Amino acid sequence: MPQGAGWPRGVQHSNKYGSANPSMDRLITLYPLTNYTFGTKDPLYEKDASVPARFKRMREEFAKDGMRRTVEGVLIVHEHGLPHVLLLQLGTTFFKLPGGELTPGEDQVDGLKRLLTEMLGRQDQAPVNWTVEDVIGNWWRPNFEPPQYPYIPAHITKPKEHKRLFLVQLPDKALFAVPRNYKLVAAPLFELYDNAAGYGPIISSLPQSLSRLVYIA
């Protein structure tokens, strides 16, 4: 089960730290990590057995369908009022946000809800009510290579992948099922900040992307 610690809970930070015009604040309600129950389910494997295989498939699909579209959900809870981001951990060093590839023509929000249910939903109950709130980031892969950027380089006319990150409002309580080959962890923002070595450039940039939000715990 995810763990973490943080600052005192029950503080609506907009009272003290919000903008001069409170109507401009983007509020997000966080619920305690203890409100959520985490079970397990059958393993969920990646489509590709290796990094070279992933880019080989991407190249083949690009020739047929064009740019790959990927969506990921940013799910936030709190421990003692401190925001934590839910991440899926594979092995000892690889972390990812829940989400994945869209099918050709699939709506982004519908696709994200489908992927979240596939990754974290329980098979013995109705799907979680995923509320997709906002876009918090766009990343682009210019070539069939690992680097991704929060912009399209000037010399690139046909990016190979567009990854969009969405803020997802969790319900006050929920039951999740985590694939057995993954571990669900709750990472505090201070651990992610400026930590590309541990979490990669996208996840480590989340504290900056989320800093415009006002959290109500």
Coordinates of C-alpha atoms in Angstrom, one line a residue:
M1 CA 0.0 0.0 0.0
P2 CA 1.3 3.5 -0.8
Q3 CA 2.9 5.5 2.0
G4 CA 4.0 9.0 2.7
A5 CA 3.9 11.9 5.1
G6 CA 3.5 15.7 4.9
W7 CA 2.2 19.0 6.3
P8 CA -0.9 19.5 8.5
R9 CA -4.1 18.6 6.9
G10 CA -7.4 20.5 6.8
V11 CA -6.0 23.7 5.5
Q12 CA -7.6 25.4 2.5
H13 CA -4.5 27.1 1.2
S14 CA -6.4 29.6 -0.9
N15 CA -7.1 31.5 2.3
K16 CA -3.5 32.5 2.7
Y17 CA -1.6 31.5 -0.4
G18 CA -4.1 32.0 -3.2
S19 CA -4.1 34.7 -5.8
A20 CA -5.1 38.2 -5.2
N21 CA -8.4 37.3 -7.0
P22 CA -9.7 34.1 -5.5
S23 CA -11.9 33.5 -8.5
M24 CA -8.8 32.8 -10.5
D25 CA -7.7 29.9 -8.2
R26 CA -8.0 26.4 -9.6
L27 CA -9.3 24.3 -6.7
I28 CA -8.8 20.6 -6.5
T29 CA -10.1 18.5 -3.6
L30 CA -7.7 15.9 -2.2
Y31 CA -8.8 12.9 -0.1
P32 CA -6.7 10.9 2.3
L33 CA -4.8 8.0 1.0
T34 CA -6.5 5.9 3.7
N35 CA -9.8 6.5 2.0
Y36 CA -8.7 4.1 -0.8
T37 CA -8.4 0.3 -0.8
F38 CA -5.9 -1.4 -3.0
G39 CA -6.3 -5.0 -4.1
T40 CA -4.5 -7.0 -6.8
K41 CA -5.5 -8.6 -10.1
D42 CA -3.9 -10.4 -13.0
P43 CA -0.6 -9.0 -14.3
L44 CA -0.8 -6.4 -17.1
Y45 CA 2.1 -6.6 -19.4
E46 CA 3.6 -4.0 -21.8
K47 CA 2.9 -4.5 -25.5
D48 CA 6.6 -4.5 -26.2
A49 CA 9.3 -6.8 -24.7
S50 CA 12.1 -4.3 -25.1
V51 CA 12.8 -0.7 -25.9
P52 CA 14.0 -1.5 -29.5
A53 CA 10.7 -3.5 -30.0
R54 CA 8.7 -0.5 -28.8
F55 CA 10.2 1.8 -31.3
K56 CA 10.0 -0.8 -34.1
R57 CA 6.2 -1.1 -33.4
M58 CA 5.9 2.7 -33.2
R59 CA 7.7 3.1 -36.6
E60 CA 5.3 0.5 -38.2
E61 CA 2.2 2.1 -36.7
F62 CA 3.3 5.6 -37.7
A63 CA 3.6 4.5 -41.3
K64 CA 0.0 3.2 -41.1
D65 CA -1.8 5.5 -38.7
G66 CA 0.4 8.5 -38.2
M67 CA 1.4 10.1 -34.9
R68 CA 0.8 8.0 -31.8
R69 CA -1.5 9.6 -29.2
T70 CA -0.9 8.7 -25.6
V71 CA -2.9 9.9 -22.5
E72 CA -1.9 9.6 -18.8
G73 CA -3.8 10.5 -15.7
V74 CA -2.4 12.4 -12.7
L75 CA -4.2 11.1 -9.6
I76 CA -3.5 13.0 -6.4
V77 CA -4.2 12.0 -2.8
H78 CA -2.9 13.4 0.5
E79 CA -1.1 12.2 3.5
H80 CA -1.6 14.7 6.4
G81 CA -2.5 17.3 3.7
L82 CA 0.6 16.9 1.6
P83 CA -0.2 16.1 -2.1
H84 CA 1.0 12.8 -3.3
V85 CA 0.9 11.5 -6.9
L86 CA -0.1 7.9 -7.5
L87 CA 2.4 6.1 -9.7
L88 CA 2.8 2.6 -11.0
Q89 CA 6.2 1.1 -10.2
L90 CA 7.6 -1.8 -12.3
G91 CA 10.7 -3.4 -10.9
T92 CA 12.9 -1.3 -8.7
T93 CA 13.5 1.8 -10.9
F94 CA 10.8 2.3 -13.4
F95 CA 7.8 4.5 -12.6
K96 CA 4.9 5.5 -14.8
L97 CA 1.6 7.4 -14.7
P98 CA -1.5 5.3 -15.3
G99 CA -2.6 5.5 -18.9
G100 CA -1.5 4.4 -22.3
E101 CA -2.0 4.5 -26.1
L102 CA -5.3 5.6 -27.7
T103 CA -6.7 3.7 -30.6
P104 CA -7.0 5.5 -33.9
G105 CA -9.9 8.0 -33.8
E106 CA -10.5 7.4 -30.0
D107 CA -11.6 10.4 -28.0
Q108 CA -8.9 11.4 -25.5
V109 CA -11.1 11.6 -22.4
D110 CA -13.0 8.4 -23.1
G111 CA -9.7 6.7 -23.9
L112 CA -8.2 7.8 -20.7
K113 CA -11.1 6.5 -18.7
R114 CA -10.9 3.2 -20.5
L115 CA -7.2 2.9 -19.8
L116 CA -7.5 3.9 -16.1
T117 CA -10.2 1.2 -15.7
E118 CA -8.0 -1.4 -17.4
M119 CA -5.1 -0.5 -15.2
L120 CA -6.7 0.1 -11.8
G121 CA -10.3 -1.0 -12.1
R122 CA -11.8 -4.0 -10.3
Q123 CA -13.5 -6.6 -12.3
D124 CA -16.1 -7.4 -9.6
Q125 CA -17.6 -4.0 -9.4
A126 CA -18.8 -1.0 -11.5
P127 CA -16.0 1.1 -12.9
V128 CA -14.6 4.0 -10.8
N129 CA -16.1 7.3 -11.6
W130 CA -13.1 8.9 -13.2
T131 CA -13.6 12.7 -13.5
V132 CA -11.1 14.1 -16.0
E133 CA -10.7 17.8 -15.0
D134 CA -8.0 19.5 -17.0
V135 CA -5.0 19.2 -19.3
I136 CA -1.8 19.8 -17.3
G137 CA 0.8 19.0 -19.8
N138 CA 1.7 18.1 -23.4
W139 CA 4.9 16.3 -24.4
W140 CA 6.2 15.4 -27.8
R141 CA 8.5 12.7 -29.2
P142 CA 10.2 14.1 -32.3
N143 CA 11.8 10.9 -33.4
F144 CA 11.7 7.2 -32.9
E145 CA 13.9 7.6 -29.8
P146 CA 13.4 8.0 -26.0
P147 CA 13.7 11.8 -25.7
Q148 CA 10.4 13.7 -25.3
Y149 CA 10.0 17.5 -24.9
P150 CA 7.3 19.8 -23.6
Y151 CA 7.3 21.5 -27.1
I152 CA 7.8 20.6 -30.7
P153 CA 11.3 21.3 -31.8
A154 CA 11.4 23.9 -34.6
H155 CA 12.9 21.5 -37.2
I156 CA 10.3 18.8 -36.6
T157 CA 7.2 18.8 -38.9
K158 CA 5.9 15.3 -38.0
P159 CA 6.3 14.4 -34.4
K160 CA 6.1 10.6 -33.7
E161 CA 4.1 10.8 -30.5
H162 CA 2.0 13.3 -28.6
K163 CA 1.6 12.5 -24.9
R164 CA -1.1 14.5 -23.0
L165 CA -1.4 14.5 -19.2
F166 CA -4.8 15.0 -17.6
L167 CA -5.6 16.0 -14.0
V168 CA -8.1 13.4 -12.7
Q169 CA -10.3 14.2 -9.7
L170 CA -10.7 11.0 -7.6
P171 CA -13.9 10.3 -5.7
D172 CA -13.8 10.5 -1.9
K173 CA -13.5 6.7 -1.7
A174 CA -12.7 3.9 -4.1
L175 CA -11.5 0.4 -4.4
F176 CA -8.6 -0.2 -6.8
A177 CA -7.1 -3.3 -8.2
V178 CA -3.4 -3.1 -9.1
P179 CA -1.9 -5.6 -11.6
R180 CA 0.4 -8.0 -9.7
N181 CA 3.5 -7.1 -11.7
Y182 CA 3.1 -3.5 -10.6
K183 CA 3.3 -1.7 -7.3
L184 CA 1.2 1.4 -6.7
V185 CA 3.1 4.0 -4.8
A186 CA 2.2 7.5 -3.6
A187 CA 5.1 9.9 -4.2
P188 CA 5.1 13.3 -2.4
L189 CA 5.7 16.3 -4.6
F190 CA 9.0 17.1 -2.8
E191 CA 10.4 13.7 -3.8
L192 CA 9.5 14.2 -7.5
Y193 CA 10.7 17.8 -7.8
D194 CA 13.9 18.1 -9.8
N195 CA 14.4 14.4 -9.6
A196 CA 14.6 13.4 -13.3
A197 CA 17.3 10.8 -12.4
G198 CA 14.8 8.9 -10.3
Y199 CA 11.5 9.5 -12.1
G200 CA 12.3 10.7 -15.6
P201 CA 11.7 14.2 -17.0
I202 CA 7.9 14.1 -17.3
I203 CA 7.1 12.9 -13.8
S204 CA 9.7 15.0 -12.2
S205 CA 8.1 18.1 -13.8
L206 CA 4.7 17.5 -12.2
P207 CA 5.4 19.7 -9.1
Q208 CA 5.8 22.7 -11.5
S209 CA 2.8 21.7 -13.6
L210 CA 0.6 21.3 -10.4
S211 CA 1.8 24.4 -8.7
R212 CA -1.0 26.5 -10.2
L213 CA -3.6 24.4 -8.3
V214 CA -5.0 25.2 -4.8
Y215 CA -5.4 22.1 -2.8
I216 CA -8.3 21.5 -0.4
A217 CA -7.5 18.6 1.9

